[in-house]
Coordinates of N, CA, C and O in Angstrom, one line a residue:
X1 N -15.8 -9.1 0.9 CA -15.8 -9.1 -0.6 C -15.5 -10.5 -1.1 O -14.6 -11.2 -0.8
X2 N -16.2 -10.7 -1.7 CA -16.5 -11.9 -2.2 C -15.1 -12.9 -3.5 O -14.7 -12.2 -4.5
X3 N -14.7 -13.8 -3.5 CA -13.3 -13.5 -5.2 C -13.5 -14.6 -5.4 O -14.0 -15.1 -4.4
X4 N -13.4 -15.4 -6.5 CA -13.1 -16.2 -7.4 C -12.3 -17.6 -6.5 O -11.2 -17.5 -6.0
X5 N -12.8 -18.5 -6.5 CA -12.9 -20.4 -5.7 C -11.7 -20.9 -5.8 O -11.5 -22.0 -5.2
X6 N -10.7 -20.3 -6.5 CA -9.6 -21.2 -6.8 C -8.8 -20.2 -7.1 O -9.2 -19.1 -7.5
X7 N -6.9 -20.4 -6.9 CA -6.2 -19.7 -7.3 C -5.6 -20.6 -8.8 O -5.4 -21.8 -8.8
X8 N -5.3 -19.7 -10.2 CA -4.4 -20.6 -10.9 C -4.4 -19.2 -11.7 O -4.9 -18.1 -11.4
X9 N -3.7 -19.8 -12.9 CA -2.3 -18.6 -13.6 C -3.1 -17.9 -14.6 O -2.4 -17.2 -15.3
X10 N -4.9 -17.8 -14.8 CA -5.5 -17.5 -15.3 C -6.6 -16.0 -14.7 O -7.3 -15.2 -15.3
X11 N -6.1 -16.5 -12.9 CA -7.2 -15.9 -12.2 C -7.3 -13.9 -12.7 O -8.3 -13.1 -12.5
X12 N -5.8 -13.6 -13.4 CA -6.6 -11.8 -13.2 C -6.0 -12.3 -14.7 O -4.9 -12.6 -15.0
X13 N -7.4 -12.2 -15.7 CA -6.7 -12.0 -16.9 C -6.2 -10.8 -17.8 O -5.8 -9.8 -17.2
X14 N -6.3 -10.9 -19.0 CA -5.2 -9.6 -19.5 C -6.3 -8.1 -19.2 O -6.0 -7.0 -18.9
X15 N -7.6 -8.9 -19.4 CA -8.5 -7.8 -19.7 C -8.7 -7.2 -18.2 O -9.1 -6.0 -18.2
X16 N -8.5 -7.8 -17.2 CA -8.8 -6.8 -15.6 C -7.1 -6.4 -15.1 O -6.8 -5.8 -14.1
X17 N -6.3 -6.8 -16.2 CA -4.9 -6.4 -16.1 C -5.3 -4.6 -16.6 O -5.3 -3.6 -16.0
X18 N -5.6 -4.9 -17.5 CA -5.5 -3.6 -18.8 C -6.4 -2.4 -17.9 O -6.1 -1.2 -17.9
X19 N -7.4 -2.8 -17.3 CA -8.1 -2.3 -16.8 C -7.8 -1.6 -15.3 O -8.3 -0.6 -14.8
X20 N -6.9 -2.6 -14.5 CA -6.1 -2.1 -13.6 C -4.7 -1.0 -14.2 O -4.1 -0.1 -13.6
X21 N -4.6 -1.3 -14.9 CA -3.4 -0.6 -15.8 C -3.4 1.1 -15.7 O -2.4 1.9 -15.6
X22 N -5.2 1.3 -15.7 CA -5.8 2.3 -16.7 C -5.8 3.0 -14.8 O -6.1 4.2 -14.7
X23 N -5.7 2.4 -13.8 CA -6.3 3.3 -12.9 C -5.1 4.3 -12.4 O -3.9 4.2 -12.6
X24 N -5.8 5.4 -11.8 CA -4.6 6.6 -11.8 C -3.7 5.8 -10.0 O -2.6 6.3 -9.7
X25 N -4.0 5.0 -9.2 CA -3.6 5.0 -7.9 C -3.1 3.2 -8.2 O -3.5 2.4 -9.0
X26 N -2.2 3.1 -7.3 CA -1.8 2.2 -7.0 C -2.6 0.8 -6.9 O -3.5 0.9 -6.0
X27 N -2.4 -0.5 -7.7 CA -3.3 -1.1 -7.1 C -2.3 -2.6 -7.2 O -1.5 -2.7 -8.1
X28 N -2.7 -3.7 -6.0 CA -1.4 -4.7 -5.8 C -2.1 -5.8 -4.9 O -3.1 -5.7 -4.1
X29 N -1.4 -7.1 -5.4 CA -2.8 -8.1 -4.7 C -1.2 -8.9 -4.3 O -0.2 -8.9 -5.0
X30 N -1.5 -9.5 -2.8 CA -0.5 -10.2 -2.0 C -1.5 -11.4 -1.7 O -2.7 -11.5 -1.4
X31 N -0.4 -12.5 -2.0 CA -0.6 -13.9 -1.3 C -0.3 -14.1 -0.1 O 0.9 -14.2 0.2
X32 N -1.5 -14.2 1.0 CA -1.1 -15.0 2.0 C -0.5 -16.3 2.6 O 0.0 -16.6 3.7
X33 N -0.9 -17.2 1.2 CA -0.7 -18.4 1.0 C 1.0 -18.7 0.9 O 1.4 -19.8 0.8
X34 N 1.8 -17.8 0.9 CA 3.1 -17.5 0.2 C 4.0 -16.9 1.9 O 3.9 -16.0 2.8
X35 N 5.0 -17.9 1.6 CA 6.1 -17.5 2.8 C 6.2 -15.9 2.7 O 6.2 -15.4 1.6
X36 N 6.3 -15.0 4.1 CA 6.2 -13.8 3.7 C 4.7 -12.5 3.1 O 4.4 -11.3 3.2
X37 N 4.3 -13.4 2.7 CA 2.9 -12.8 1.9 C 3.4 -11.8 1.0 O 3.0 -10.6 1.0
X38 N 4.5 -12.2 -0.1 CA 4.8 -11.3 -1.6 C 3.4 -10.6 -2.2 O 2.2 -10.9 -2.1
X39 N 3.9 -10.0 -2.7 CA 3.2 -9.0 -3.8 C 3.3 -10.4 -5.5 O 4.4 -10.9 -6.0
X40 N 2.0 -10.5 -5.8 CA 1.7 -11.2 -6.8 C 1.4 -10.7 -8.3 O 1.4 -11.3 -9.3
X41 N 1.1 -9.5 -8.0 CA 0.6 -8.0 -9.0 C 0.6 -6.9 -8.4 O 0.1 -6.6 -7.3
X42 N 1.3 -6.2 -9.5 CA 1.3 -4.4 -9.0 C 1.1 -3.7 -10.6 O 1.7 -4.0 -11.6
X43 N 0.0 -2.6 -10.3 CA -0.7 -2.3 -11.8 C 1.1 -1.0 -12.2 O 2.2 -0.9 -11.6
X44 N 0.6 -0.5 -13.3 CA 0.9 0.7 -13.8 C 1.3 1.8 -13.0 O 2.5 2.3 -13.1
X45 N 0.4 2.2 -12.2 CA 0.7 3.4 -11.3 C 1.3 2.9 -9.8 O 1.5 3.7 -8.9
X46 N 1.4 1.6 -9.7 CA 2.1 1.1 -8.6 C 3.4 1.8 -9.0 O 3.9 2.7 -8.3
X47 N 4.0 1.2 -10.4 CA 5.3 1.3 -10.8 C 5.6 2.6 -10.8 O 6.7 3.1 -10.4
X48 N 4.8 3.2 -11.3 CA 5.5 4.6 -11.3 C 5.4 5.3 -10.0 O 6.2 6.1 -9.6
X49 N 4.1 4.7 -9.4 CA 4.7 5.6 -7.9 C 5.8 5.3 -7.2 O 6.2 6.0 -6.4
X50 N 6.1 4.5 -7.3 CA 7.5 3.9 -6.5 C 8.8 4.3 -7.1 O 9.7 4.9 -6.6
X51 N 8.4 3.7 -8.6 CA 10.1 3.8 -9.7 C 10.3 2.4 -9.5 O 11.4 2.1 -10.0
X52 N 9.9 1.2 -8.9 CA 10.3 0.1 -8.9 C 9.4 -0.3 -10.1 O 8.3 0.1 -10.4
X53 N 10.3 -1.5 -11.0 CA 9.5 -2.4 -12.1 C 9.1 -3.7 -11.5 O 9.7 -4.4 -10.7
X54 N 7.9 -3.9 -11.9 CA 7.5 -4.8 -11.7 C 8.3 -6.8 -11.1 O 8.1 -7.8 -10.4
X55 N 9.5 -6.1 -12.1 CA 10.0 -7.3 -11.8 C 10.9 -7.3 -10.5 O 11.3 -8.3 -10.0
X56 N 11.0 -6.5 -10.1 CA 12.2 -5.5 -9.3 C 10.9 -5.5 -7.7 O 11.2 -5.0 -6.6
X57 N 9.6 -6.0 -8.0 CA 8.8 -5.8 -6.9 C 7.7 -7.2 -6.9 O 7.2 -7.5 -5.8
X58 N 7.6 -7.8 -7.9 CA 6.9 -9.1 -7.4 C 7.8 -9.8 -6.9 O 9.0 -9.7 -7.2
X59 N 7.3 -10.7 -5.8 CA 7.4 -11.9 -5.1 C 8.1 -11.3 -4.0 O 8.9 -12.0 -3.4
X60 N 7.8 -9.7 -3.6 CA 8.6 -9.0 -2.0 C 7.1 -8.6 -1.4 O 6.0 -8.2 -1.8
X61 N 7.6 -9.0 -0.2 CA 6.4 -8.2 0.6 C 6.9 -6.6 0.6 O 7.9 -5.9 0.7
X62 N 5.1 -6.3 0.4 CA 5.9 -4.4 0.1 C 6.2 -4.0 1.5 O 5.7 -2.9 1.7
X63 N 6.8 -4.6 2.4 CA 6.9 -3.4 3.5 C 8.7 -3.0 2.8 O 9.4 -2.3 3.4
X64 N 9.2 -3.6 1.6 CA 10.5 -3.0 1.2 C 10.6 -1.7 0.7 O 11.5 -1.2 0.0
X65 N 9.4 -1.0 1.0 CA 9.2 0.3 0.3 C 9.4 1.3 1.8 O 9.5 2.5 1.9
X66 N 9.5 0.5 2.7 CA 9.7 1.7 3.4 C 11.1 1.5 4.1 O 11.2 1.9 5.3
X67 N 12.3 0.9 3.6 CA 13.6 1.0 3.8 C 13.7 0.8 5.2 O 12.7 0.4 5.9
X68 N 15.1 1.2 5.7 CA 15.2 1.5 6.9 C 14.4 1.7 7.9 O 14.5 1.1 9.0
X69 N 13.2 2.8 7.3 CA 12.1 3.5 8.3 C 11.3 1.9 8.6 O 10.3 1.7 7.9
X70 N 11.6 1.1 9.4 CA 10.5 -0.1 9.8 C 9.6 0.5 10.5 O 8.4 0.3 10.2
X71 N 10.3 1.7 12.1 CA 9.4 1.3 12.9 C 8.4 2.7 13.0 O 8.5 3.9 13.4
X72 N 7.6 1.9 12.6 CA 6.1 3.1 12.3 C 5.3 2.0 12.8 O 5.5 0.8 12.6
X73 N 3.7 2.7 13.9 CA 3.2 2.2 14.0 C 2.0 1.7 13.1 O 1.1 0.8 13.4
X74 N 2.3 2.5 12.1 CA 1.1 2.0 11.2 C 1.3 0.3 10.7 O 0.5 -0.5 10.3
X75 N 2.9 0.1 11.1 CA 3.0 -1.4 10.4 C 2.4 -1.9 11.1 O 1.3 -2.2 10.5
X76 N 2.2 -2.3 12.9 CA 1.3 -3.0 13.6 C 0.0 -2.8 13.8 O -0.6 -3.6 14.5
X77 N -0.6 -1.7 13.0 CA -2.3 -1.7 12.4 C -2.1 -2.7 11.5 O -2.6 -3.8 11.8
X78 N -1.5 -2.7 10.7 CA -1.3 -3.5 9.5 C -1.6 -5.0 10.0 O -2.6 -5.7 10.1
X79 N 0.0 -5.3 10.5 CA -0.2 -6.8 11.1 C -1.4 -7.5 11.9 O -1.7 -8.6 11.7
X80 N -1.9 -6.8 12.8 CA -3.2 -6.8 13.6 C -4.5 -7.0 12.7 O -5.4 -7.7 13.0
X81 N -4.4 -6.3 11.6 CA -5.2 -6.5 10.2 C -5.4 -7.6 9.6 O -6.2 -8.5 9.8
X82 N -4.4 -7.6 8.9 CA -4.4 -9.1 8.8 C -4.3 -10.4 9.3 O -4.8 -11.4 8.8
X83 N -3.5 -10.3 10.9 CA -3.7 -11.5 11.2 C -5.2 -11.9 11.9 O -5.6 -13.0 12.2
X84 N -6.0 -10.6 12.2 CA -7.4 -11.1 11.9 C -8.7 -11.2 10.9 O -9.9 -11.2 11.2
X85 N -7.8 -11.1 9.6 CA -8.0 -11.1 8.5 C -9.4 -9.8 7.9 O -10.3 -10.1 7.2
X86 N -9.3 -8.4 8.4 CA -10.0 -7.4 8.3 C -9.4 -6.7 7.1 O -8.7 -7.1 6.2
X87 N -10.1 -5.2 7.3 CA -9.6 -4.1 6.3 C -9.2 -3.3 6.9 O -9.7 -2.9 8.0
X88 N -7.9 -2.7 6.5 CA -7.1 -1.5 7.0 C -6.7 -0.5 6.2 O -6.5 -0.7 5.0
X89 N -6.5 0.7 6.8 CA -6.2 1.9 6.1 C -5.2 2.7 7.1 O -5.7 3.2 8.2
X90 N -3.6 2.9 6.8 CA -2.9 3.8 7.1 C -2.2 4.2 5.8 O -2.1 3.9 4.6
X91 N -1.5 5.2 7.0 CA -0.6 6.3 6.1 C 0.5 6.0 6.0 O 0.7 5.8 7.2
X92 N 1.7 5.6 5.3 CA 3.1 5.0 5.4 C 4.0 5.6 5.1 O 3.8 6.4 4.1
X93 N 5.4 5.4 5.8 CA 6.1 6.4 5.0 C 7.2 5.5 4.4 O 7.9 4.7 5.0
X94 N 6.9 6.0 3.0 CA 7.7 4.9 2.0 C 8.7 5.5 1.3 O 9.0 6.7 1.5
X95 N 9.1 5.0 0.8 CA 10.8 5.6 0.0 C 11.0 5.1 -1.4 O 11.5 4.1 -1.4
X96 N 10.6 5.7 -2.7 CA 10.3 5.5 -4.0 C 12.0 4.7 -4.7 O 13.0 5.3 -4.1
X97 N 12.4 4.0 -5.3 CA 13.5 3.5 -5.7 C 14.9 4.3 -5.5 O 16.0 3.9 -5.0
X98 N 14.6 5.5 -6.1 CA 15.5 6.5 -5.8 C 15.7 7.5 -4.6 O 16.0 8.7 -4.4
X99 N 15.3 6.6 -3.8 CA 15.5 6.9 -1.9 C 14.6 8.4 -1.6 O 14.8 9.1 -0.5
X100 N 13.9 8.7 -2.4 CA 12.5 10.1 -2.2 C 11.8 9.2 -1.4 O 11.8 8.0 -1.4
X101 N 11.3 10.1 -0.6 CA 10.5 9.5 1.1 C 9.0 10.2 0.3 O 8.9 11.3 -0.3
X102 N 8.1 9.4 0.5 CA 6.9 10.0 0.0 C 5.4 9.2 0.8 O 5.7 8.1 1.3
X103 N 4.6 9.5 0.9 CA 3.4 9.3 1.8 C 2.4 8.3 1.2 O 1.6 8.8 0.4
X104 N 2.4 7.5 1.4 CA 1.6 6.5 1.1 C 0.3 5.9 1.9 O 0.6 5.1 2.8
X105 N -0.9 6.2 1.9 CA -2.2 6.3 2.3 C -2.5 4.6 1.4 O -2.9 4.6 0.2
X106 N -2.4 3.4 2.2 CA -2.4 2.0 1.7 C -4.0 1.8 2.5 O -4.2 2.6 3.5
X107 N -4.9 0.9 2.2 CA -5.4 0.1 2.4 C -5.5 -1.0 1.7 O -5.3 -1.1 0.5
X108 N -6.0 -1.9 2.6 CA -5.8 -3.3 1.9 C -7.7 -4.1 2.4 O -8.7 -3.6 2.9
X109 N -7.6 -5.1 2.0 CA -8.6 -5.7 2.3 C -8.9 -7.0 1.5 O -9.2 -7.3 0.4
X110 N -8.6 -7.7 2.6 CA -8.7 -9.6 2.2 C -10.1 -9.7 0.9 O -11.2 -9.0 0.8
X111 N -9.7 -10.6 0.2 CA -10.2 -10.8 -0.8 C -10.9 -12.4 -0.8 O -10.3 -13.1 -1.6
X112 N -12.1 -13.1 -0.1 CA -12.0 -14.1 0.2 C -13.0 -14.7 -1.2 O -13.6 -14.1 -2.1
X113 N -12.8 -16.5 -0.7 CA -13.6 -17.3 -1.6 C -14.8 -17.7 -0.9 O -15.1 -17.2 0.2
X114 N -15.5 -18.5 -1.5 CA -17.1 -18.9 -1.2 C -17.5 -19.4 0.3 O -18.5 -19.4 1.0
X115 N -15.6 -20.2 0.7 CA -15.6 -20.3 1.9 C -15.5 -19.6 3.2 O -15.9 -20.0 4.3
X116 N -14.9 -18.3 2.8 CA -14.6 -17.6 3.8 C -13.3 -18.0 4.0 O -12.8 -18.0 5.1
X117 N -12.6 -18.4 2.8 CA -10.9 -18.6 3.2 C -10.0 -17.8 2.5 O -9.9 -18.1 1.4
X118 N -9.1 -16.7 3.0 CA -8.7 -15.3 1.9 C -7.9 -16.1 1.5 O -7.2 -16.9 2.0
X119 N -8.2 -15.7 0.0 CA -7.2 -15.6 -1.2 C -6.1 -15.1 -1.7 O -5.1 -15.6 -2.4
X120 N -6.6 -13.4 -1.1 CA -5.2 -12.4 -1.8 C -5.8 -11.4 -1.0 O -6.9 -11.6 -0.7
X121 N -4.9 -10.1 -0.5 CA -4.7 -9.0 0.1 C -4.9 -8.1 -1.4 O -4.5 -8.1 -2.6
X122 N -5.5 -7.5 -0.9 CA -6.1 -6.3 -2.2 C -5.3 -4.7 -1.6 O -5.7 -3.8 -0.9
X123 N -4.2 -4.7 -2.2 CA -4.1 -3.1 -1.7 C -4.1 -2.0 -2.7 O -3.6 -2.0 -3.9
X124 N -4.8 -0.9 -1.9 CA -4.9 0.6 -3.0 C -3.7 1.5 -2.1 O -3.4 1.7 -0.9
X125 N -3.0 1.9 -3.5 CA -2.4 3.1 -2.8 C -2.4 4.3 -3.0 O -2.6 4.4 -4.2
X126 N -2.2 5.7 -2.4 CA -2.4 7.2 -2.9 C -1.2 7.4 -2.3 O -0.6 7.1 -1.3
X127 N -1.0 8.1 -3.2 CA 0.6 9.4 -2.6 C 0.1 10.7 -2.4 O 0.0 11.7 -3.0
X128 N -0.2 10.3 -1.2 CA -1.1 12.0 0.0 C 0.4 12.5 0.3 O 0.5 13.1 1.4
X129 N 1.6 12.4 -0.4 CA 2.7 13.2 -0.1 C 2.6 15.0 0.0 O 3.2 15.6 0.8
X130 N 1.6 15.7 -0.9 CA 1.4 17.0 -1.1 C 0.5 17.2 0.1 O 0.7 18.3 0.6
X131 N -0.5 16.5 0.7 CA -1.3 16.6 1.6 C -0.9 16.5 2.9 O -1.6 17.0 3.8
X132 N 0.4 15.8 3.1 CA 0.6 15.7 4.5 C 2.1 17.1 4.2 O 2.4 17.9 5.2
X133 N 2.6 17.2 3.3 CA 3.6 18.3 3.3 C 2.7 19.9 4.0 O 3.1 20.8 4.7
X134 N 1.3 19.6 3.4 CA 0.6 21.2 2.8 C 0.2 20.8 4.6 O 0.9 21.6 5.3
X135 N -0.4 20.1 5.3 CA -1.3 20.1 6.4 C 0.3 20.6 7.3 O 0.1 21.6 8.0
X136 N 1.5 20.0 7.4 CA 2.8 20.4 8.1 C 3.0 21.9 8.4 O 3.1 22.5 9.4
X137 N 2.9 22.5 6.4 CA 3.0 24.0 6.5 C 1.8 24.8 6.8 O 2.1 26.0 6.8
X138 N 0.4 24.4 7.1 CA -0.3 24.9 7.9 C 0.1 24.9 9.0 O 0.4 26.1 9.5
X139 N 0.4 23.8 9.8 CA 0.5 23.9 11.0 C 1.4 24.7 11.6 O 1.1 25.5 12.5
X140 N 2.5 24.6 11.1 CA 3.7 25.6 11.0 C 3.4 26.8 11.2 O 3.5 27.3 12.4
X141 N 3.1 27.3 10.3 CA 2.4 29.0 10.3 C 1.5 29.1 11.1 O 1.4 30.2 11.7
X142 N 0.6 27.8 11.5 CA -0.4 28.5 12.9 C 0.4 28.9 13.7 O 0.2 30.1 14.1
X143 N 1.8 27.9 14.3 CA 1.8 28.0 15.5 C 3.6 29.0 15.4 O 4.5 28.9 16.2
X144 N 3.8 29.8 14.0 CA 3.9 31.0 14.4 C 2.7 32.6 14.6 O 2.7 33.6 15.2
X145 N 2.2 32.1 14.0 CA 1.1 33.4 14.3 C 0.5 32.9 16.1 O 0.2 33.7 17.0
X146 N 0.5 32.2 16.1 CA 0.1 32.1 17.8 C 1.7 32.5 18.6 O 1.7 33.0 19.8
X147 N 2.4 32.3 18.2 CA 3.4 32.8 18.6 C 4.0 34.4 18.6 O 4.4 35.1 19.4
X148 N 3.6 34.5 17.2 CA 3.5 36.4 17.4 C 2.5 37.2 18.0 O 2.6 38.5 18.1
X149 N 1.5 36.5 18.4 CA -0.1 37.0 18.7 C 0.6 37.2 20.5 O 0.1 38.1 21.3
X150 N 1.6 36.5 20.9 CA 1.7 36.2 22.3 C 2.2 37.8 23.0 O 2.5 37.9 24.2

């Protein structure tokens, strides 16, 4: 995916702000260029999926959303991702400000310039929290009915 030749304090203006604002999922652009690789923008529904304010979340790399819980393997899809600068898609388990554990379905995908040199990490996020709860209580109930079937 193709982005814009230069970074400077103009590059996402108000109007692809407003318009990110407006989207119902998470959306958040990280500098690689930056010790860490911080979060540079996070829309509207970032903030509310989390409960963190914007100010309270730029300039952190988001793996601070998932507290304590570091060691998931989805972070080393992640890292492997980026450090060969591709696209990735896992499921994460994140922890919203007020310590609720909720399911976060992130991909990301480098954002490069004309050179082929990334600019910013583009991530989308969904809270598939009702979906991985509802797929649990399927499972559950299968594997009592295979249990009473015995």
């Amino acid at each position: 995916m193709l982005f814009v030749d230069h970074k400077d304090s103009g590059l996402i203006p108000r109007i692809l702000c407003a318009i990110l604002d407006s989207c119902v999922n998470g959306v958040t652009l990280a500098d690689p260029d930056m010790e860490d690789m911080p979060l540079v923008y996070a829309n509207s529904a970032f903030t509310m999926m989390t409960g963190y304010t914007n100010e309270e979340t730029i300039g952190k790399n988001c793996r601070f959303l998932q507290g304590a819980d570091q060691n998931q393997v989805e972070r080393i899809q992640l890292h492997e991702a980026i450090k060969n600068t591709q696209a990735a898609e896992v499921t994460l388990r994140n922890y919203r400000k007020n310590g609720e554990l909720f399911y976060n379905r992130l991909s990301i995908t480098p954002l490069f310039d004309s050179s082929g040199r990334v600019l910013y990490y583009l991530g989308v996020q969904y809270d598939v929290t009702k979906q991985i709860l509802a797929e649990a209580e399927i499972k559950r109930l299968n594997d009592r009915l295979e249990a009473l079937a015995k």
